[in-house]
Short mmCIF file of C-alpha atoms and ligand atoms in Angstrom, two decimals:
data_model
loop_
_atom_site.label_atom_id
_atom_site.label_comp_id
_atom_site.label_asym_id
_atom_site.label_seq_id
_atom_site.Cartn_x
_atom_site.Cartn_y
_atom_site.Cartn_z
CA MET A 1 32.88 3.20 13.90
CA PRO A 2 31.58 3.78 10.37
CA ILE A 3 27.93 4.60 9.64
CA THR A 4 26.36 1.58 7.96
CA LEU A 5 23.17 0.79 6.11
CA GLN A 6 21.87 -2.76 5.97
CA PHE A 7 19.18 -3.77 3.47
CA LEU A 8 16.91 -6.22 5.28
CA GLY A 9 13.84 -6.56 3.10
CA GLY A 10 12.08 -5.20 0.05
CA VAL A 11 15.30 -5.77 -1.84
CA ARG A 12 15.01 -7.14 -5.39
CA THR A 13 11.36 -7.70 -4.57
CA VAL A 14 8.45 -5.45 -3.63
CA THR A 15 7.36 -6.74 -0.23
CA GLY A 16 8.73 -6.60 3.31
CA SER A 17 10.54 -3.25 3.15
CA SER A 18 12.96 -2.74 6.03
CA HIS A 19 16.44 -1.26 6.36
CA LEU A 20 18.74 -0.63 9.31
CA VAL A 21 20.99 2.37 9.82
CA THR A 22 23.71 1.95 12.44
CA THR A 23 26.02 4.62 13.85
CA ASP A 24 28.25 4.39 16.93
CA THR A 25 25.39 5.90 18.96
CA ALA A 26 22.18 4.69 17.30
CA HIS A 27 20.25 1.88 15.62
CA VAL A 28 17.52 3.35 13.44
CA LEU A 29 15.13 1.13 11.55
CA LEU A 30 13.50 2.41 8.35
CA ASP A 31 10.14 0.62 7.99
CA CYS A 32 9.30 -2.90 9.17
CA GLY A 33 7.18 -4.22 6.35
CA LEU A 34 5.38 -7.50 6.19
CA PHE A 35 6.82 -9.93 3.68
CA GLN A 36 3.90 -11.30 1.66
CA GLY A 37 4.20 -14.51 -0.28
CA ARG A 38 3.84 -18.27 0.10
CA ARG A 39 2.74 -19.31 3.61
CA ASP A 40 6.00 -20.96 4.71
CA ASP A 41 8.14 -18.06 3.47
CA PHE A 42 5.68 -15.69 5.14
CA TYR A 43 6.26 -17.21 8.59
CA ARG A 44 10.00 -17.74 8.16
CA LEU A 45 10.81 -14.29 6.79
CA ASN A 46 8.53 -12.36 9.13
CA THR A 47 9.85 -13.99 12.32
CA ASN A 48 13.61 -13.96 11.68
CA PHE A 49 15.33 -10.68 12.32
CA ALA A 50 18.94 -9.95 11.38
CA TYR A 51 19.22 -7.69 14.45
CA LYS A 52 18.06 -7.67 18.05
CA PRO A 53 14.65 -5.91 18.16
CA ARG A 54 15.37 -4.87 21.77
CA GLU A 55 18.45 -2.87 20.67
CA MET A 56 16.58 -0.57 18.27
CA ASP A 57 16.56 3.11 19.24
CA ALA A 58 13.98 4.33 16.74
CA LEU A 59 11.65 2.96 14.11
CA ILE A 60 10.66 5.29 11.27
CA LEU A 61 7.49 4.43 9.32
CA SER A 62 7.25 5.90 5.82
CA HIS A 63 3.57 5.06 5.33
CA ALA A 64 0.72 2.76 6.32
CA HIS A 65 0.84 0.08 3.61
CA VAL A 66 1.42 -3.28 5.34
CA ASP A 67 4.47 -4.06 3.21
CA HIS A 68 6.06 -1.10 5.06
CA CYS A 69 4.55 -1.25 8.56
CA GLY A 70 2.91 -4.68 8.83
CA ASN A 71 5.59 -6.50 10.79
CA LEU A 72 5.53 -4.04 13.69
CA PRO A 73 3.52 -6.40 15.98
CA SER A 74 6.13 -9.19 15.44
CA LEU A 75 8.91 -6.76 16.24
CA ILE A 76 7.16 -5.77 19.48
CA LYS A 77 6.48 -9.40 20.37
CA ARG A 78 10.23 -9.94 20.10
CA GLY A 79 11.14 -7.19 22.51
CA CYS A 80 11.34 -3.98 20.47
CA ARG A 81 10.53 -1.08 22.82
CA CYS A 82 11.74 1.94 20.88
CA ARG A 83 9.74 4.99 19.87
CA ILE A 84 7.98 4.88 16.48
CA TYR A 85 8.10 7.97 14.25
CA SER A 86 5.49 8.70 11.58
CA THR A 87 3.09 11.36 10.40
CA HIS A 88 -0.19 11.61 12.29
CA ALA A 89 -2.20 10.18 9.35
CA THR A 90 0.19 7.23 9.02
CA LYS A 91 -0.23 6.42 12.71
CA ASP A 92 -4.05 6.36 12.45
CA LEU A 93 -4.08 4.40 9.17
CA CYS A 94 -1.41 2.00 10.45
CA LYS A 95 -3.58 1.07 13.42
CA LEU A 96 -6.45 0.00 11.13
CA MET A 97 -4.17 -1.79 8.67
CA LEU A 98 -2.38 -3.76 11.42
CA GLU A 99 -5.61 -4.91 13.05
CA ASP A 100 -6.93 -6.05 9.69
CA SER A 101 -3.66 -7.87 9.03
CA GLY A 102 -3.93 -9.62 12.43
CA LYS A 103 -7.48 -10.65 11.61
CA ILE A 104 -6.42 -12.10 8.23
CA GLN A 105 -3.59 -14.04 9.90
CA GLU A 106 -5.90 -15.51 12.53
CA GLU A 107 -8.31 -16.62 9.78
CA ASP A 108 -5.47 -18.14 7.76
CA ILE A 109 -4.13 -20.12 10.70
CA ARG A 110 -7.62 -21.30 11.63
CA TYR A 111 -7.85 -22.75 8.11
CA VAL A 112 -4.35 -24.31 8.33
CA ASN A 113 -5.10 -25.83 11.74
CA LYS A 114 -8.32 -27.36 10.46
CA ILE A 115 -6.26 -29.28 7.89
CA ASN A 116 -3.45 -30.03 10.37
CA ARG A 117 -5.93 -31.46 12.86
CA ARG A 118 -7.22 -33.83 10.19
CA LEU A 119 -3.67 -34.86 9.26
CA GLY A 120 -2.51 -35.18 12.87
CA LEU A 121 0.04 -32.38 12.39
CA PRO A 122 0.94 -29.87 15.15
CA MET A 123 -1.22 -26.78 15.58
CA ARG A 124 0.26 -23.45 14.48
CA GLU A 125 0.11 -19.94 15.89
CA PRO A 126 -0.63 -16.84 13.81
CA LEU A 127 2.28 -14.45 13.26
CA TYR A 128 0.25 -12.07 15.39
CA THR A 129 -3.39 -11.77 16.37
CA LYS A 130 -5.78 -8.88 15.93
CA SER A 131 -5.42 -7.96 19.61
CA GLU A 132 -1.60 -8.07 19.43
CA ALA A 133 -1.86 -5.79 16.39
CA ALA A 134 -4.17 -3.46 18.31
CA ARG A 135 -1.61 -3.28 21.13
CA ALA A 136 1.16 -2.51 18.62
CA GLY A 137 -0.95 0.33 17.21
CA LYS A 138 -1.03 1.86 20.70
CA ARG A 139 2.76 1.81 21.15
CA ARG A 140 4.84 4.88 21.68
CA PHE A 141 4.24 6.75 18.46
CA GLN A 142 5.85 10.13 18.03
CA THR A 143 3.94 11.89 15.28
CA LEU A 144 5.56 14.63 13.23
CA SER A 145 4.28 17.10 10.66
CA TYR A 146 5.92 17.33 7.27
CA ASN A 147 9.16 19.36 7.28
CA GLN A 148 9.43 19.15 11.09
CA LYS A 149 12.84 17.92 12.21
CA ALA A 150 13.08 15.76 15.34
CA LEU A 151 15.87 14.02 17.18
CA CYS A 152 15.00 10.31 16.97
CA ALA A 153 18.15 8.85 18.55
CA LYS A 154 21.50 10.13 19.81
CA ASN A 155 23.08 12.14 16.95
CA ALA A 156 20.31 11.15 14.55
CA SER A 157 17.37 13.26 13.44
CA VAL A 158 14.44 12.60 11.14
CA THR A 159 12.36 14.82 8.84
CA PHE A 160 9.33 13.76 6.77
CA TYR A 161 8.49 15.22 3.36
CA ASP A 162 5.28 14.52 1.47
CA ALA A 163 5.81 11.49 -0.79
CA GLY A 164 2.49 11.93 -2.65
CA HIS A 165 1.94 8.15 -2.60
CA ILE A 166 -0.96 7.67 -0.13
CA LEU A 167 -2.45 9.88 2.58
CA GLY A 168 0.26 10.76 5.10
CA SER A 169 3.05 9.02 3.17
CA SER A 170 6.59 10.34 3.59
CA ILE A 171 9.95 10.61 2.01
CA VAL A 172 12.20 10.23 5.04
CA VAL A 173 15.43 12.17 5.52
CA LEU A 174 17.77 10.95 8.23
CA GLU A 175 20.54 13.25 9.36
CA LEU A 176 23.33 11.27 10.99
CA LYS A 177 26.14 12.92 12.92
CA ASP A 178 29.45 11.25 13.47
CA GLY A 179 32.12 13.47 15.03
CA SER A 180 32.45 16.49 12.77
CA ARG A 181 30.71 15.01 9.72
CA THR A 182 27.00 14.86 8.94
CA ILE A 183 25.43 12.47 6.48
CA ARG A 184 22.00 13.09 4.95
CA LEU A 185 20.25 9.91 3.82
CA GLY A 186 17.01 10.10 1.80
CA TYR A 187 14.48 7.25 1.72
CA ALA A 188 11.88 7.51 -1.06
CA VAL A 189 10.17 4.14 -0.74
CA ASP A 190 7.34 4.35 -1.81
CA LEU A 191 7.43 7.42 -4.03
CA GLY A 192 4.17 8.75 -5.49
CA ARG A 193 3.51 10.65 -8.68
CA ALA A 194 2.24 14.05 -9.71
CA ASN A 195 -1.47 14.91 -9.98
CA LEU A 196 -2.89 11.98 -8.02
CA PRO A 197 -6.44 12.59 -6.78
CA MET A 198 -6.47 14.39 -3.41
CA LEU A 199 -2.71 14.18 -2.84
CA ASN A 200 0.05 16.73 -3.13
CA ASP A 201 2.87 16.05 -5.56
CA PRO A 202 6.01 14.46 -4.07
CA VAL A 203 8.34 16.99 -2.43
CA LEU A 204 12.01 17.07 -3.31
CA PRO A 205 14.32 16.84 -0.28
CA LYS A 206 17.46 18.96 -0.53
CA ASP A 207 21.19 18.37 -0.03
CA LEU A 208 21.16 14.58 0.26
CA ASP A 209 24.35 12.55 0.32
CA TYR A 210 22.69 9.20 -0.30
CA LEU A 211 19.30 8.15 -1.63
CA ILE A 212 17.39 4.88 -1.27
CA ILE A 213 14.64 4.81 -3.86
CA GLU A 214 12.00 2.35 -5.03
CA SER A 215 12.00 0.83 -8.52
CA THR A 216 8.58 -0.87 -8.73
CA TYR A 217 8.08 0.62 -12.19
CA GLY A 218 11.75 1.21 -13.01
CA GLY A 219 11.21 0.16 -16.60
CA ARG A 220 7.61 1.12 -17.25
CA SER A 221 5.60 4.26 -17.80
CA HIS A 222 2.02 4.87 -16.70
CA ALA A 223 -0.84 6.41 -18.62
CA PRO A 224 -1.62 9.84 -17.13
CA ILE A 225 -3.98 9.64 -14.17
CA SER A 226 -6.31 12.04 -16.01
CA ASP A 227 -7.15 9.12 -18.37
CA ALA A 228 -8.79 7.30 -15.48
CA ASN A 229 -11.86 9.59 -15.35
CA ASP A 230 -12.92 9.12 -18.97
CA LYS A 231 -12.13 5.41 -19.04
CA LEU A 232 -14.10 4.79 -15.85
CA LEU A 233 -17.04 6.87 -17.11
CA GLU A 234 -17.10 5.11 -20.49
CA ALA A 235 -17.16 1.69 -18.81
CA ILE A 236 -19.83 2.59 -16.24
CA THR A 237 -22.08 4.16 -18.86
CA ARG A 238 -21.85 1.07 -21.08
CA ALA A 239 -22.73 -1.32 -18.24
CA VAL A 240 -25.56 0.86 -16.93
CA GLU A 241 -27.09 1.08 -20.43
CA ARG A 242 -27.40 -2.68 -20.53
CA LYS A 243 -28.70 -2.69 -16.94
CA GLY A 244 -25.61 -4.41 -15.54
CA LYS A 245 -23.89 -4.22 -12.18
CA ILE A 246 -20.35 -2.85 -12.00
CA ILE A 247 -18.03 -4.54 -9.53
CA ILE A 248 -14.82 -2.67 -8.71
CA PRO A 249 -12.37 -4.71 -6.59
CA ALA A 250 -10.24 -2.10 -4.85
CA PHE A 251 -7.58 -1.86 -2.15
CA THR A 252 -9.14 -0.43 0.99
CA LEU A 253 -6.42 2.18 1.54
CA GLU A 254 -6.25 4.99 -1.05
CA ARG A 255 -7.57 3.21 -4.18
CA THR A 256 -11.13 3.00 -2.80
CA GLN A 257 -11.02 6.68 -1.83
CA GLU A 258 -9.52 7.62 -5.22
CA VAL A 259 -12.34 5.86 -7.06
CA ILE A 260 -14.91 7.65 -4.88
CA TYR A 261 -13.11 10.93 -5.56
CA ILE A 262 -13.28 10.38 -9.34
CA LEU A 263 -16.94 9.30 -9.21
CA ASN A 264 -17.64 12.48 -7.27
CA GLN A 265 -15.89 14.57 -9.94
CA LEU A 266 -17.95 12.87 -12.66
CA TYR A 267 -21.09 13.49 -10.62
CA ASN A 268 -20.25 17.19 -10.22
CA GLU A 269 -19.70 17.41 -13.97
CA LYS A 270 -23.19 15.85 -14.36
CA ARG A 271 -21.73 13.02 -16.42
CA LEU A 272 -22.20 10.09 -14.03
CA PRO A 273 -25.28 7.90 -14.63
CA ALA A 274 -27.63 8.11 -11.63
CA VAL A 275 -27.06 4.70 -10.05
CA PRO A 276 -26.39 3.80 -6.42
CA ILE A 277 -22.75 3.41 -5.38
CA TYR A 278 -21.92 1.00 -2.55
CA VAL A 279 -18.59 0.78 -0.73
CA ASP A 280 -18.88 -2.72 0.68
CA SER A 281 -15.90 -3.13 3.01
CA PRO A 282 -15.97 -2.26 6.71
CA LEU A 283 -12.22 -1.51 6.61
CA ALA A 284 -12.56 0.81 3.58
CA SER A 285 -15.35 2.64 5.41
CA GLU A 286 -13.17 3.12 8.51
CA ILE A 287 -10.23 4.25 6.40
CA THR A 288 -12.43 6.76 4.61
CA GLU A 289 -13.29 8.20 8.07
CA VAL A 290 -9.55 8.67 8.70
CA PHE A 291 -9.26 10.43 5.33
CA LYS A 292 -12.07 12.81 6.32
CA TYR A 293 -10.41 13.52 9.68
CA HIS A 294 -6.93 14.04 8.19
CA TYR A 295 -7.96 16.11 5.19
CA ALA A 296 -5.20 18.59 6.05
CA TYR A 297 -2.86 16.13 4.29
CA MET A 298 -4.73 16.57 1.00
CA ASN A 299 -3.98 19.01 -1.80
CA ALA A 300 -5.29 22.59 -1.76
CA SER A 301 -8.22 22.04 -4.14
CA THR A 302 -9.56 19.06 -2.16
CA ARG A 303 -9.13 20.91 1.15
CA HIS A 304 -10.95 23.88 -0.30
CA ALA A 305 -13.80 21.67 -1.58
CA ILE A 306 -14.17 20.04 1.85
CA ASP A 307 -14.08 23.41 3.63
CA SER A 308 -16.87 24.68 1.41
CA GLY A 309 -19.08 21.68 2.14
CA ASN A 310 -18.34 19.69 -1.05
CA SER A 311 -16.54 16.71 0.39
CA PRO A 312 -15.75 14.08 -2.26
CA PHE A 313 -16.92 11.47 0.25
CA ASP A 314 -20.45 12.90 0.60
CA LEU A 315 -21.75 11.92 -2.84
CA PRO A 316 -25.59 11.66 -2.63
CA ASN A 317 -25.80 8.13 -4.12
CA LEU A 318 -22.89 6.81 -2.07
CA HIS A 319 -23.54 4.26 0.69
CA PHE A 320 -20.98 2.69 3.02
CA ILE A 321 -22.00 -0.84 3.98
CA ARG A 322 -20.81 -2.29 7.27
CA ASP A 323 -23.44 -4.87 8.16
CA GLN A 324 -23.12 -8.26 6.44
CA ARG A 325 -26.90 -8.48 5.95
CA ASP A 326 -26.87 -5.24 3.94
CA SER A 327 -24.01 -6.64 1.89
CA LYS A 328 -25.99 -9.81 1.12
CA ALA A 329 -29.09 -7.74 0.27
CA LEU A 330 -27.23 -6.36 -2.75
CA ASN A 331 -27.45 -9.83 -4.37
CA SER A 332 -31.21 -9.66 -4.70
CA ASP A 333 -31.24 -6.02 -5.78
CA LYS A 334 -31.33 -6.25 -9.58
CA ARG A 335 -30.90 -2.54 -10.37
CA PRO A 336 -27.72 -1.34 -12.09
CA MET A 337 -25.27 -0.24 -9.41
CA ILE A 338 -21.59 0.28 -8.67
CA ILE A 339 -20.09 -1.91 -5.94
CA ILE A 340 -16.59 -1.03 -4.71
CA SER A 341 -15.32 -3.85 -2.52
CA ALA A 342 -12.18 -5.51 -1.15
CA SER A 343 -9.84 -7.32 -1.24
CA GLY A 344 -8.10 -5.53 -4.08
CA MET A 345 -6.74 -8.70 -5.68
CA CYS A 346 -9.98 -10.68 -5.10
CA GLU A 347 -8.29 -13.16 -2.78
CA SER A 348 -10.61 -12.70 0.20
CA GLY A 349 -13.31 -10.42 1.56
CA ARG A 350 -16.77 -9.46 0.43
CA VAL A 351 -15.76 -8.84 -3.19
CA LEU A 352 -15.72 -12.63 -3.62
CA HIS A 353 -19.45 -12.82 -2.90
CA HIS A 354 -20.19 -10.06 -5.40
CA LEU A 355 -18.05 -11.75 -8.04
CA LYS A 356 -19.70 -15.09 -7.41
CA ASN A 357 -23.15 -13.57 -7.79
CA ASN A 358 -22.42 -11.47 -10.85
CA ILE A 359 -19.56 -12.93 -12.88
CA GLU A 360 -21.70 -15.23 -15.05
CA ASP A 361 -24.06 -12.52 -16.33
CA SER A 362 -22.74 -10.81 -19.48
CA ARG A 363 -24.59 -7.58 -18.65
CA ASN A 364 -22.30 -7.10 -15.66
CA MET A 365 -18.83 -5.64 -15.60
CA ILE A 366 -15.68 -6.03 -13.50
CA VAL A 367 -13.50 -2.93 -13.53
CA VAL A 368 -9.89 -3.56 -12.53
CA VAL A 369 -8.24 -0.48 -11.04
CA GLY A 370 -5.28 -2.00 -9.22
CA TYR A 371 -2.32 -4.31 -9.51
CA MET A 372 -3.22 -8.00 -9.65
CA ALA A 373 -0.33 -10.23 -8.58
CA LYS A 374 0.41 -13.55 -10.24
CA ASP A 375 -1.67 -16.52 -9.01
CA THR A 376 -4.52 -14.39 -7.65
CA LEU A 377 -8.16 -14.53 -8.71
CA GLY A 378 -7.79 -10.91 -9.80
CA ARG A 379 -5.05 -11.87 -12.25
CA ARG A 380 -7.15 -14.70 -13.67
CA ILE A 381 -9.95 -12.22 -14.24
CA VAL A 382 -7.56 -9.79 -15.97
CA GLU A 383 -6.35 -12.67 -18.16
CA GLN A 384 -10.01 -13.42 -18.90
CA ASN A 385 -9.85 -17.15 -18.18
CA ARG A 386 -13.10 -18.70 -19.40
CA PHE A 387 -13.71 -20.30 -15.99
CA VAL A 388 -12.48 -19.03 -12.62
CA ARG A 389 -12.83 -20.69 -9.24
CA ILE A 390 -14.62 -18.77 -6.53
CA PHE A 391 -14.99 -20.50 -3.13
CA GLY A 392 -13.76 -23.64 -4.88
CA VAL A 393 -16.54 -23.64 -7.48
CA PRO A 394 -15.79 -22.99 -11.18
CA GLN A 395 -17.75 -20.03 -12.53
CA GLU A 396 -17.97 -18.97 -16.15
CA LEU A 397 -16.50 -15.51 -16.66
CA ASN A 398 -19.14 -13.83 -18.84
CA ALA A 399 -19.07 -10.35 -17.29
CA GLU A 400 -17.11 -7.77 -19.27
CA VAL A 401 -13.65 -7.10 -17.84
CA VAL A 402 -12.30 -3.56 -18.13
CA VAL A 403 -8.73 -2.84 -16.99
CA ILE A 404 -7.81 0.77 -16.28
CA ASN A 405 -4.05 1.13 -16.05
CA ALA A 406 -3.98 4.85 -15.33
CA PHE A 407 -4.39 4.24 -11.59
CA SER A 408 -1.09 3.81 -9.79
CA GLY A 409 0.25 5.40 -6.64
CA HIS A 410 3.84 4.70 -7.66
CA ALA A 411 6.24 6.86 -9.65
CA ASP A 412 6.95 5.38 -13.10
CA LYS A 413 10.37 5.24 -14.76
CA ASN A 414 10.22 8.86 -15.96
CA ASP A 415 9.17 10.10 -12.51
CA LEU A 416 11.94 8.08 -10.84
CA ILE A 417 14.60 9.33 -13.24
CA SER A 418 13.57 12.96 -12.84
CA PHE A 419 13.42 12.59 -9.06
CA VAL A 420 16.94 11.16 -8.91
CA SER A 421 18.26 13.78 -11.36
CA ALA A 422 16.77 16.57 -9.26
CA CYS A 423 18.49 15.18 -6.14
CA LEU A 424 21.96 15.18 -7.75
CA PRO A 425 24.76 15.42 -6.82
CA LEU A 426 24.55 12.23 -4.73
CA LYS A 427 27.37 10.05 -3.47
CA ARG A 428 25.33 6.95 -4.25
CA VAL A 429 21.80 5.85 -5.12
CA PHE A 430 20.49 2.51 -3.83
CA LEU A 431 17.68 0.83 -5.77
CA VAL A 432 15.22 -1.26 -3.77
CA HIS A 433 11.53 -2.22 -3.82
CA GLY A 434 11.20 -3.66 -7.31
CA ASP A 435 11.19 -6.99 -9.09
CA GLU A 436 14.67 -7.54 -10.50
CA GLU A 437 13.73 -6.86 -14.09
CA GLN A 438 12.28 -3.46 -13.18
CA THR A 439 15.18 -2.57 -10.88
CA TRP A 440 17.72 -3.50 -13.56
CA ALA A 441 15.90 -1.33 -16.10
CA LEU A 442 16.20 1.70 -13.80
CA PHE A 443 19.78 0.79 -12.93
CA ASP A 444 20.75 0.78 -16.63
CA THR A 445 19.20 4.16 -17.33
CA LEU A 446 20.75 5.85 -14.28
CA TYR A 447 24.14 4.19 -14.84
CA ARG A 448 24.25 5.46 -18.42
CA GLN A 449 23.55 8.95 -17.09
CA GLY A 450 26.65 8.72 -14.91
CA VAL A 451 24.85 8.26 -11.57
CA ASN A 452 26.68 6.15 -8.97
CA VAL A 453 23.87 3.65 -8.66
CA TYR A 454 23.79 0.32 -6.81
CA MET A 455 21.41 -2.63 -6.47
CA PRO A 456 21.98 -4.14 -3.03
CA HIS A 457 21.35 -7.76 -2.10
CA LYS A 458 19.17 -8.80 0.83
CA GLU A 459 21.04 -8.47 4.17
CA GLU A 460 23.98 -6.73 2.48
CA THR A 461 25.61 -3.96 4.53
CA VAL A 462 27.20 -0.90 2.98
CA GLU A 463 29.25 1.84 4.58
CA LEU A 464 28.11 5.45 4.29
CA ALA A 465 31.21 7.63 4.15
ZN1 LIG B 1 3.04 1.86 -0.54
#
């Protein structure tokens, strides 16, 4: 029987990453990401599996972003009982991310059912609840260190290499044995970039036969991350001078910690204005605790700083807010301050309250440090619509909007091309995890360089020879 690779999700799009490797002795699943999109597609795509969950022998998780691990509770609800392989940090972060995802789904269905009840339509169930997510987080995880090889199924072994994308993220190498031949398959989805705050640079796996790689920014290049410090400082200083509040909507995992890290650097350089900094997101606070615990995954300079008592998360003006009353109290506090809050795209969470209370005052500032998808409040803020709706009420956008593009945890086109080039020779490179335009851009460049590159379709199966 040939060894096959089936592309199940995160193909010609960026969400719902999942791929299945089948040999005559094993079924190994690479990631089981949550597809995010319109509500009906969300339920349809996250509940239909092209394989029998019960037949899986191993599930490998590359990292803790929900578009890579977020469908694990559904998989378990449908009978999957196999062992789950990840790094230790991914396991701990995954648990928090899954529970939060369950909570969001329960809230969403509560809202849908309120409408359905009024319309006499049937009640719906969430994809999974917070407690189902909590149970999934306690499943049989087998945690591995980087560079540690482990047998994950019969004639199949897995090794993780640092992907430099978020804390604990991995480039996965599967070694598949079939009779006398061995195939080495690399999976670099998502791939980070050099010099990110706290993280190590991505590691190059050796002697691969095949490579699956992301293409989120297959046709774009980023500003260097070092630009972020000065741009952030410039913006904060300007807003503080006019006695404004600075609202930073940020993803709870990695971006929030990166912003804290940079603020800490600016503080140590004695350049940061002396204003209070609030991280107003219970999830971001919990994730930051996991970062502190798993600091062994960070780069040498950050580890050294933490060991010598200079943790980037112990900034004197920094306060983590958990209680809702403390969050509300910030509204009546008129001092200049920095508020880092979620959700990252301003679609839910406490950041909405801060935006509502501050968006109409031109002294204030909204600093955008992350990707804002189409049709989100975050995108409307980036586009500087004159009026934006918050909790259904139109608000005039008078606060200054500053967009800092230097933040990104993903490799850009130059990083992707050099990564692929350094992995050559390869029998074939598969491009996934990108909107078509970006994937095509990377395809063109690699094809012109003579690489055997391929853009699979969703549910397509290829043979690995
Ligand atoms: Zn990711």
